[in-house]
XYZ file of C-alpha atoms in Angstrom:
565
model
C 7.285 -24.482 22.816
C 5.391 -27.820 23.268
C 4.390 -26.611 26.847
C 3.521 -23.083 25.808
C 1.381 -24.225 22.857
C -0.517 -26.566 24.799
C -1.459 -23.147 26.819
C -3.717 -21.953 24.375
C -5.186 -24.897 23.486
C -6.786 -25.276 27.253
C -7.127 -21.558 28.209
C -9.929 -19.916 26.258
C -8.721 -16.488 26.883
C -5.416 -17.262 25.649
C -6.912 -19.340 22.518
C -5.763 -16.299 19.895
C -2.159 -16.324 21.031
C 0.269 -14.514 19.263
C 3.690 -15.651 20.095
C 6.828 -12.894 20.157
C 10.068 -14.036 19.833
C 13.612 -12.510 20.102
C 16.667 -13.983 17.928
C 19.567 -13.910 20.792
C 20.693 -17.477 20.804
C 19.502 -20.046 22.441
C 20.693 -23.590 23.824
C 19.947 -26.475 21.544
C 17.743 -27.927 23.942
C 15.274 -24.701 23.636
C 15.411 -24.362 19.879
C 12.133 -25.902 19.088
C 10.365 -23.763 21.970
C 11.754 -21.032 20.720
C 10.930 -21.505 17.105
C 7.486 -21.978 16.605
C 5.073 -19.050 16.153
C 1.854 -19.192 17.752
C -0.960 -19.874 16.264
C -4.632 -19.115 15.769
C -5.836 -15.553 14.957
C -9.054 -14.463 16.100
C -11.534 -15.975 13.236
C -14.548 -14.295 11.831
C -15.154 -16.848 9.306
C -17.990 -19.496 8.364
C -18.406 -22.183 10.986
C -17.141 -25.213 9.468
C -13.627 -23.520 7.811
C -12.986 -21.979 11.226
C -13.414 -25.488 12.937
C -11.066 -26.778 10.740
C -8.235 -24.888 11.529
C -8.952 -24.821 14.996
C -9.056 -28.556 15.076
C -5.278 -28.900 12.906
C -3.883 -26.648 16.213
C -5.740 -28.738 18.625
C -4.064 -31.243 17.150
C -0.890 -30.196 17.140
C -0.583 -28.847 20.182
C -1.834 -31.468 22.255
C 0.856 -33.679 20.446
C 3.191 -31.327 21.527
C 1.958 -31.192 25.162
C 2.048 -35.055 25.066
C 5.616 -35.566 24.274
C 6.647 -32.855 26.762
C 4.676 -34.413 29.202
C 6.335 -37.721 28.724
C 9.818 -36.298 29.243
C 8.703 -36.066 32.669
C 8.514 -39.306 35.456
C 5.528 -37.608 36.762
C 2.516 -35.412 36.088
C 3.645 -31.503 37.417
C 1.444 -28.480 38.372
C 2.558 -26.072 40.469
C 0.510 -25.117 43.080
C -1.441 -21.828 43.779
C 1.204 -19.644 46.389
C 3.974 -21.835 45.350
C 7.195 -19.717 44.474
C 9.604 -20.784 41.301
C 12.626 -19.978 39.888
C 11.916 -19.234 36.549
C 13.804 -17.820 33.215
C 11.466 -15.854 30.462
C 11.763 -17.261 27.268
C 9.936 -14.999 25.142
C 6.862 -13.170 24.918
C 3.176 -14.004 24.265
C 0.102 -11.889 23.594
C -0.313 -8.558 25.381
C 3.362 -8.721 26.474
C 3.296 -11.396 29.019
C 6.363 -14.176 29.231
C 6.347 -17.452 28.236
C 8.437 -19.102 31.333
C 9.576 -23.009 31.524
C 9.789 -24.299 35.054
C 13.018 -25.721 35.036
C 13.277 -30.007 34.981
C 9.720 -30.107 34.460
C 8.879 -28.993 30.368
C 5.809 -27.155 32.158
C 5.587 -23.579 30.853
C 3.525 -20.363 32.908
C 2.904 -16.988 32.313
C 4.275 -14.142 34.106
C 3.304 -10.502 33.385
C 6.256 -8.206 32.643
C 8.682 -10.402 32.455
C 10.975 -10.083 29.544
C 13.244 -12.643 27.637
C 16.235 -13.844 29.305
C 15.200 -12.942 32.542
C 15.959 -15.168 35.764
C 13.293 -14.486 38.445
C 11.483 -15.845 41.367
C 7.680 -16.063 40.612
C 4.687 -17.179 42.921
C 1.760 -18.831 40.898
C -1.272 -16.861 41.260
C -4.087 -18.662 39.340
C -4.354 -22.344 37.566
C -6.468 -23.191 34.727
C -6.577 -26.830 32.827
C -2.845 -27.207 31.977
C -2.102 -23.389 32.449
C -1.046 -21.100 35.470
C -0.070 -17.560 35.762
C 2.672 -16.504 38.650
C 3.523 -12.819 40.012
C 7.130 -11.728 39.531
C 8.878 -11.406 42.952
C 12.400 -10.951 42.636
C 14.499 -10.168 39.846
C 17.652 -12.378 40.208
C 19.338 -11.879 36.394
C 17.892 -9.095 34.210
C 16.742 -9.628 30.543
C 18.655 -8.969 27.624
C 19.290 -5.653 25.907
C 18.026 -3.815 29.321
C 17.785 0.094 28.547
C 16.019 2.100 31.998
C 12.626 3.267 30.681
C 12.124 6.598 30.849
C 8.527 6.878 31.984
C 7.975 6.747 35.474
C 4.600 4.665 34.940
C 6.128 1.950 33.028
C 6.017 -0.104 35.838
C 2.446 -0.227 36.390
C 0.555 1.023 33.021
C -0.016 -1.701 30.582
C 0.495 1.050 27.303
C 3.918 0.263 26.598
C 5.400 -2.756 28.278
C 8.100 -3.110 26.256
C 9.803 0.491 26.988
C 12.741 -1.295 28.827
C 13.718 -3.468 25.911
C 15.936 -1.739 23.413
C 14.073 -0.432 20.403
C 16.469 -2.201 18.221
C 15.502 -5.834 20.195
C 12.068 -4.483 19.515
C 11.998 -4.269 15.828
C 14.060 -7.787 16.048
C 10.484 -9.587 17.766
C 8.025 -7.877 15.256
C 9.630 -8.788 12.762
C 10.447 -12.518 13.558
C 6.173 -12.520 14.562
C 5.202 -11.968 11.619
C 8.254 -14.177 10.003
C 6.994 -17.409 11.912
C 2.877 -16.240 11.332
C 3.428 -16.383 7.524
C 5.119 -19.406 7.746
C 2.914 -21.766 10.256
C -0.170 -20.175 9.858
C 0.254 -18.401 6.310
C 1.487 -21.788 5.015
C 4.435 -20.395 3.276
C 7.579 -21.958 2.860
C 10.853 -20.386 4.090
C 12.566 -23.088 2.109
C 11.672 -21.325 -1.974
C 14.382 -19.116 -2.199
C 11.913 -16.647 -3.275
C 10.645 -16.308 0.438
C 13.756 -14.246 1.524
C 12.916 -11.801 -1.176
C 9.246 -11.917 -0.160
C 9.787 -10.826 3.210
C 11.068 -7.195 3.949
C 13.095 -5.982 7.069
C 10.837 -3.843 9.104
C 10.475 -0.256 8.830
C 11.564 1.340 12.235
C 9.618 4.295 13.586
C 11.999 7.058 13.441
C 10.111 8.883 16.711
C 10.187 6.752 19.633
C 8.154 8.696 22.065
C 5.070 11.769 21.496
C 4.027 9.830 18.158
C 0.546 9.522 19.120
C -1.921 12.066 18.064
C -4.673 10.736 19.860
C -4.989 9.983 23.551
C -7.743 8.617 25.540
C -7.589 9.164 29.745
C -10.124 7.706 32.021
C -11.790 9.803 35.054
C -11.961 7.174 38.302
C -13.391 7.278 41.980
C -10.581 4.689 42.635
C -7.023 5.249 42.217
C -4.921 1.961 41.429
C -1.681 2.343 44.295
C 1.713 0.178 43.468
C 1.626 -2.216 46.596
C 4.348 -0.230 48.012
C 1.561 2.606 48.667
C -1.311 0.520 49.851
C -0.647 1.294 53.106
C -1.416 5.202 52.463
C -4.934 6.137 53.302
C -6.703 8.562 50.760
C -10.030 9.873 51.955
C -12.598 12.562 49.874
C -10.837 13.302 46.300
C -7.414 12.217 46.951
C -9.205 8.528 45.845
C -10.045 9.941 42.381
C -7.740 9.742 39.294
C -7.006 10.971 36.119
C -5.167 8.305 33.472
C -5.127 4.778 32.660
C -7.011 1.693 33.471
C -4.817 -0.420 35.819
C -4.076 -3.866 33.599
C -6.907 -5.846 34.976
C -8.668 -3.535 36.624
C -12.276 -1.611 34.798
C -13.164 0.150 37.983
C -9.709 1.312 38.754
C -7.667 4.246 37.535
C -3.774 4.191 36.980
C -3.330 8.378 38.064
C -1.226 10.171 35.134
C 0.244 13.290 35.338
C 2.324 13.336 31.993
C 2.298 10.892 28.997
C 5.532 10.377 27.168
C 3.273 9.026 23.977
C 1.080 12.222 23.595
C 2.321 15.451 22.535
C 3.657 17.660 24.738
C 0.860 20.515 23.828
C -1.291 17.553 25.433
C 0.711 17.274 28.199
C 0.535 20.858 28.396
C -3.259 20.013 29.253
C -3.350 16.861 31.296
C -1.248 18.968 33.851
C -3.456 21.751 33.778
C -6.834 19.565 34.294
C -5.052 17.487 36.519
C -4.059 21.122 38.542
C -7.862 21.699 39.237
C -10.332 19.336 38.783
C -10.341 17.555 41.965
C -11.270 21.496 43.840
C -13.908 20.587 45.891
C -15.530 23.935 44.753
C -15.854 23.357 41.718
C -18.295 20.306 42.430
C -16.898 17.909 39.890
C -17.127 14.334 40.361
C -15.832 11.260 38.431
C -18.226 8.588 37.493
C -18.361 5.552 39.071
C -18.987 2.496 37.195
C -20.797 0.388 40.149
C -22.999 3.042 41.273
C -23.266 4.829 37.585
C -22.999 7.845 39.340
C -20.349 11.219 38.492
C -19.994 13.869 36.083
C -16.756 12.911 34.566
C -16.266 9.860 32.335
C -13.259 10.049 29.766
C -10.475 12.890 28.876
C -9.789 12.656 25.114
C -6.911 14.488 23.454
C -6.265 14.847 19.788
C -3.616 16.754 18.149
C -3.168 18.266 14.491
C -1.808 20.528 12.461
C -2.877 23.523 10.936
C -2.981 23.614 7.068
C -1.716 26.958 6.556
C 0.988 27.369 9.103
C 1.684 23.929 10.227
C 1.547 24.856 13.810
C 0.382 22.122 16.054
C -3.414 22.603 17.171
C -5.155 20.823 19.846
C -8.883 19.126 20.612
C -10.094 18.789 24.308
C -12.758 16.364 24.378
C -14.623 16.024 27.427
C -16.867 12.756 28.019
C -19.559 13.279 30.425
C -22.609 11.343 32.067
C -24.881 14.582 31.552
C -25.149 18.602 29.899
C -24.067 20.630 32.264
C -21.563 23.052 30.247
C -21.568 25.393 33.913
C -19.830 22.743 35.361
C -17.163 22.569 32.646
C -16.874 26.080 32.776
C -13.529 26.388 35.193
C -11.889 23.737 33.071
C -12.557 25.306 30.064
C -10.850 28.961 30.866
C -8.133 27.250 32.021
C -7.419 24.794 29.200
C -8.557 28.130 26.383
C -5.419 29.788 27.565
C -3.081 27.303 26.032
C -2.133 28.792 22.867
C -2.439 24.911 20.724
C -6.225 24.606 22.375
C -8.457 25.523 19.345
C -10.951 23.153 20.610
C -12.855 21.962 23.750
C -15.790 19.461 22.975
C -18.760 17.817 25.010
C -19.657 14.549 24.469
C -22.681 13.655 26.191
C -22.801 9.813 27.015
C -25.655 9.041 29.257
C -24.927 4.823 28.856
C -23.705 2.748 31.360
C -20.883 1.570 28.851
C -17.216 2.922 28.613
C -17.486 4.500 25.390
C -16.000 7.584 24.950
C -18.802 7.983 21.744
C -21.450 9.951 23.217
C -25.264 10.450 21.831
C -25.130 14.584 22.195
C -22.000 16.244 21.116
C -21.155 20.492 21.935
C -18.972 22.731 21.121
C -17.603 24.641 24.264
C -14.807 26.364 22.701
C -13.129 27.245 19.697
C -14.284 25.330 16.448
C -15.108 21.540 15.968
C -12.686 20.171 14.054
C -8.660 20.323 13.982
C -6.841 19.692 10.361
C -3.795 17.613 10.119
C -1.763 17.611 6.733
C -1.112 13.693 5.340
C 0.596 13.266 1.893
C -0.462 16.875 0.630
C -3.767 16.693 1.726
C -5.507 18.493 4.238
C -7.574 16.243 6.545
C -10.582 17.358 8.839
C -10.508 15.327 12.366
C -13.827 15.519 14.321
C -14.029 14.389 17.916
C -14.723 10.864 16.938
C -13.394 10.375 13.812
C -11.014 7.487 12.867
C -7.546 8.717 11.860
C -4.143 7.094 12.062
C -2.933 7.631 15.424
C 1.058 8.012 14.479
C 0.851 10.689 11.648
C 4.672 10.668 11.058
C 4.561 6.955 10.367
C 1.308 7.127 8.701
C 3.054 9.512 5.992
C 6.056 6.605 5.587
C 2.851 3.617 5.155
C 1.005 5.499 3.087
C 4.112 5.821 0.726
C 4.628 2.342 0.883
C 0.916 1.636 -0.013
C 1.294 3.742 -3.154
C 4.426 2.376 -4.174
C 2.766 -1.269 -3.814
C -0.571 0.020 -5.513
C 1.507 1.052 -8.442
C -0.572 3.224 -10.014
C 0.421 4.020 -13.549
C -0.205 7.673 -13.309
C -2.623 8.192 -16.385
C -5.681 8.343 -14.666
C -7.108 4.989 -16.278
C -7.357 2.893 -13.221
C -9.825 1.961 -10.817
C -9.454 1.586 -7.423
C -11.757 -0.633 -4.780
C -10.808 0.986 -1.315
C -12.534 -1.662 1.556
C -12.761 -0.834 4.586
C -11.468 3.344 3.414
C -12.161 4.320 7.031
C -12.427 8.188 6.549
C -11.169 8.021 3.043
C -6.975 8.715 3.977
C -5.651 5.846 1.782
C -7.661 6.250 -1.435
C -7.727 10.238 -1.562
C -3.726 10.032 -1.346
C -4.444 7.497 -4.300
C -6.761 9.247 -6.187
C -4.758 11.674 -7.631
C -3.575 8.987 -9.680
C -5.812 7.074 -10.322
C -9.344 7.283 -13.124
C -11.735 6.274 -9.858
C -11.619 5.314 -6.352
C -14.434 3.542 -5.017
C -14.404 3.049 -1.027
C -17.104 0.869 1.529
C -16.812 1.589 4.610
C -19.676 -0.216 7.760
C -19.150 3.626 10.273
C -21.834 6.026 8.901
C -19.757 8.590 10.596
C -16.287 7.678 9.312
C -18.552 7.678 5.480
C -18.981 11.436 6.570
C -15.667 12.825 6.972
C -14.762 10.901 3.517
C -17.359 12.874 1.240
C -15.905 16.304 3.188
C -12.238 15.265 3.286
C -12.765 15.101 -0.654
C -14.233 17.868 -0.750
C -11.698 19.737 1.073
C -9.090 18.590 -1.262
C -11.001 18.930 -4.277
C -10.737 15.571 -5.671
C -14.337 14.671 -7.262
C -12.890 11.121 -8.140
C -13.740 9.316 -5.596
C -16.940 8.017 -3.967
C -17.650 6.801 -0.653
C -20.222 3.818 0.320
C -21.778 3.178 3.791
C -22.113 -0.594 3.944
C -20.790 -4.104 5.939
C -18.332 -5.659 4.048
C -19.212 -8.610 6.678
C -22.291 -8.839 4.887
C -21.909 -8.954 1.564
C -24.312 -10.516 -1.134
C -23.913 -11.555 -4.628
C -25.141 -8.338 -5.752
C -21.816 -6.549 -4.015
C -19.787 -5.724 -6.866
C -22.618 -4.640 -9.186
C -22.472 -1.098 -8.655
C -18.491 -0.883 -9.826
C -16.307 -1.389 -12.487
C -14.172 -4.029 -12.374
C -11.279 -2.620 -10.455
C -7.443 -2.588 -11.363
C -6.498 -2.447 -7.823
C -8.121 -3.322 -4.355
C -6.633 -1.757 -1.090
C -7.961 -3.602 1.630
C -7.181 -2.122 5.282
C -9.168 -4.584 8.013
C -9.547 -4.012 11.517
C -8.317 -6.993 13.849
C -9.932 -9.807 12.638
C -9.136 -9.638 9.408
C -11.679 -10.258 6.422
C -14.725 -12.454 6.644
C -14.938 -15.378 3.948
C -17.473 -13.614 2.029
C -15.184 -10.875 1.108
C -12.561 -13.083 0.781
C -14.980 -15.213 -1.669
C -15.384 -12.401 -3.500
C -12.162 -10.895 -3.978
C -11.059 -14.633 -5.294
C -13.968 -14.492 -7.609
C -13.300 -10.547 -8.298
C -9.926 -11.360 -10.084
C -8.637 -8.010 -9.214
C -4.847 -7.690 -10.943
C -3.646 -6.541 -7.560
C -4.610 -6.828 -4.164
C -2.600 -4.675 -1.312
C -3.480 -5.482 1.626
C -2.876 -3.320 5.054
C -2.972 -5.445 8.189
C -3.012 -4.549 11.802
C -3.034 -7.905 12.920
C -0.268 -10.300 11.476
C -2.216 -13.625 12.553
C -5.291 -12.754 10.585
C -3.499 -11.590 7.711
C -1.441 -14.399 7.288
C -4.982 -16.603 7.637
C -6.000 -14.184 4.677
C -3.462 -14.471 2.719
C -3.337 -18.038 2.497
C -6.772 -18.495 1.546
C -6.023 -15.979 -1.074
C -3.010 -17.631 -2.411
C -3.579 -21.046 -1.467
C -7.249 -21.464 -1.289
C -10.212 -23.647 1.084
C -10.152 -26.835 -0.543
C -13.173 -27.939 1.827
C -15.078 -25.216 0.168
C -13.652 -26.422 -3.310
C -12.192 -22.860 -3.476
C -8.911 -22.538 -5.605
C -6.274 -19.203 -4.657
C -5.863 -16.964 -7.731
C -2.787 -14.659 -5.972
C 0.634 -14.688 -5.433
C 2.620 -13.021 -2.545
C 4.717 -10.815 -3.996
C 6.075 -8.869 -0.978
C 5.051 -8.668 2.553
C 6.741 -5.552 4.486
C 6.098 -5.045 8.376
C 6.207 -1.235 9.606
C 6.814 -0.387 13.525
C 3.606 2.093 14.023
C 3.449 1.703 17.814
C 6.841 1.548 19.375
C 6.853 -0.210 22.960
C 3.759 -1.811 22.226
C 3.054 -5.751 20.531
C 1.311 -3.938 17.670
C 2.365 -4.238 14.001
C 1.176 -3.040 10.917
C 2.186 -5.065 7.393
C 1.388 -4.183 3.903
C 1.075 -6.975 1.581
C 1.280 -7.214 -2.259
C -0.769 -9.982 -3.826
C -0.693 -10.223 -7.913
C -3.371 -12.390 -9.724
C -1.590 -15.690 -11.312
């Protein structure tokens, strides 16, 4: 661990490490590697806090690289071409393996290799104390091997993890966000109150076709497997249809099928990917170093409808220019698919990749599809924010309520921060005397006023505003609330919210993480406090519960119960 710490102390990209670790045992000698959870989330907090704990994992990991350094006679890095016999020892951020060169304490990284693994690698790239090597061979296979059963798990970079067993799976989220509470949450395993703190993760009951949202990528270069190189494509056989290639912006991974997507979806990635490339039809895919093309993104959204609970569809086409003519072959094809209730244009004349364009049309159908979460009926617009697994957004949501623990008697208040389109507090609403909910997307502000209006709930209102910007007047325009939900993206909550929430007093705090590095920064300043900023915690952790949302994937979603002292 010394070695693979030291990593992301040197290697800016690697900085924000999150370390994923498997509980097979290990020999004695590997214990401590194997223990430690990785450390720094990605901080968007005031200069001087942020140095701080950026400076206590320098620190410590350049101890750490010290004493593994001195085990050694000599000084070792491999060199650039140089091929090694290595065994994975767990995984790090985005799925890559942490591997020790054996005799040596000196650790690399090796994309797609899995714990337990014995392979030949060949280092590819050095930087400071860090190097990266290309699988070669296989000589022992990891642990808990199952055969994936998409054919593009070998090259996409969507699900890495699809040929380790679910069950070993669920076993590395939850140990991730086990150690991250621990080293960088600063709680103590020791209390015997911690075992009852921490919950077993909730398992995804659907494995595969959970997503209800999928984005696809048009591309004037196909990404080939090295095994194809050799194959010349001229005219539109270099086009694709898919995935970035890991690494690559300017190159397209082709995909025929998806086995995350629906298969209504499917249904329509086979049928665009039947005709689109007809030379008389004079469609093109843009190019991103000549910002030429027609054809920028693919976007696929699935729902249900409210009255019959049939599935229904959203085709979302993402183009440089309007030219609806051009769509028009693509669009009678695609219509004839009974689950198709609606083909959109979004109009993006940037340079960027954003699938967000500036014009948006309706080509077919209506503009919005409903989908049905905790009784209520949701409208989903091309780019609105909803959670992407609605089967395990239905078991969170529960779990959110439960841990909000609303008395029932409409009395209560609720702050909602970050409410995205408003799903989490209309589902609490029902219960509660008020929900208040901020929220920085004008957009996502939108589809909250008309989702409650949908539903008929006229307790709840909906704020456009920055919660990274906050003043002392935030808070003014409120009652004091009984209950705040807070549901961050990535990086977590800035120290001015986090200020305020300490100053706040709220009874209860529940807070919904994506990101278990920056919640577990959060939630020790909320229990534990900044004492540079004289800054005392006012919470206890009362329960911290992981849920699988994105099965084959590093991603995990915790809910977290904080009461006030």
């Amino acid at each position: 661990m010394a070695m693979a710490a030291a990593i992301v102390a040197t290697m800016p990209a690697l900085k924000h490490l999150i370390r994923i670790t498997f509980t097979p045992p290990f020999p004695r000698k590997l214990q401590k590697f194997h223990s430690l959870a990785s450390l720094s989330p990605n901080f968007t907090q005031e200069g001087p806090q942020q140095q701080r704990l950026e400076q206590e994992q320098q620190n410590q990991l350049t101890n750490n690289n010290n004493t593994s350094r001195s085990s050694s006679s000599t000084s070792y890095f491999p060199k650039r071409g140089q091929t090694l016999e290595l065994v994975c020892e767990s995984l790090a951020f985005k799925g890559k393996g942490v591997c020790k060169v054996a005799g040596t304490g000196f650790v690399v990284m090796c994309d797609r290799a899995l714990p337990g693994e014995r392979f030949i690698g060949r280092v590819t790239r050095r930087k400071g104390s860090y190097a990266e090597v290309t699988k070669v061979e296989t000589i022992t296979p990891h642990w808990d091997l199952v055969d994936a059963p998409c054919e593009y798990a070998p090259y996409c970079g969507g699900c890495k993890t699809q040929n380790l067993s679910y069950e070993s799976q669920l076993r590395a989220k939850e140990q991730q966000v086990r150690e991250l509470t621990i080293h960088v949450g600063k709680f103590s395993d020791k209390v015997p109150e911690f075992c009852s703190i921490m919950k077993p993760i909730v398992p995804c009951v659907i494995q595969f076709h959970y997503r209800n949202k999928m984005e696809f990528s048009f591309g004037s270069k196909k990404w080939l497997p090295k095994e194809l190189l050799g194959e010349k494509q001229v005219g539109n056989e270099k086009y694709a249809l898919g995935l970035h290639a890991p690494g690559f912006f300017d190159k397209v991974l082709n995909v025929d099928k998806c086995l995350l997507q629906s298969e209504p979806a499917n249904m329509v990635l086979a049928a665009i990917q039947d005709c689109w490339r007809d030379s008389q039809f004079g469609l093109t895919p843009y190019d991103v170093h000549s910002h030429t093309g027609f054809l920028k993104h693919l976007m696929l959204r699935t729902g249900r409808n409210a009255e019959t609970g049939l599935p229904e569809l959203m085709v979302n086409f993402v183009t440089s220019s309007y030219k609806p003519e051009l769509l028009k072959p693509l669009v009678e094809k695609i219509s004839a698919i009974p689950e198709v209730v609606s083909i959109m244009n979004n109009v993006n004349t940037s340079v960027g990749n954003t699938s967000v364009g500036e014009e948006e049309y309706t080509l077919y159908g209506k503009s919005t599809i409903t989908e049905i979460l905790r009784g209520l009926t949701f409208q989903i617009s091309a780019n609105s924010f909803f959670q992407t697994n609605t089967h395990q957004a239905e078991v969170l949501y529960k779990l959110i309520e439960d841990c909000a623990g609303l008395r029932g008697d409409g009395s209560q208040i609720v702050l909602d921060l970050f409410c995205g389109t408003g799903t989490i507090g209309l589902t609490l609403a029902r219960r509660a005397k008020h929900v208040y909910g901020y929220e920085v997307v004008p957009q996502a502000i939108s589809d909250a006023h008309r989702n409650a209006k949908l539903n008929r709930i006229s307790n709840a209102t909906f704020v456009q505003g920055d919660l990274n910007k906050i003043d002392e007047s935030f808070g003014n325009n409120f009652p004091k609330p009984d209950i705040v939900i807070s549901d961050p993206n990535r990086p977590g909550m800035h120290m001015k919210l986090l200020k305020f929430l300490i100053k706040l007093k709220a009874p209860r705090i529940v807070y919904v993480s994506c990101n278990p590095a920056t919640c577990a920064r959060d939630l020790d300043y909320l229990c534990h406090g900044v004492k540079e900023k004289n800054i005392e915690g006012c919470y206890k952790l009362k329960s911290l519960q992981p849920v699988d949302m994105f099965p084959h994937t590093p991603h995990i979603e915790c809910i977290c119960l904080l009461e006030l002292f």
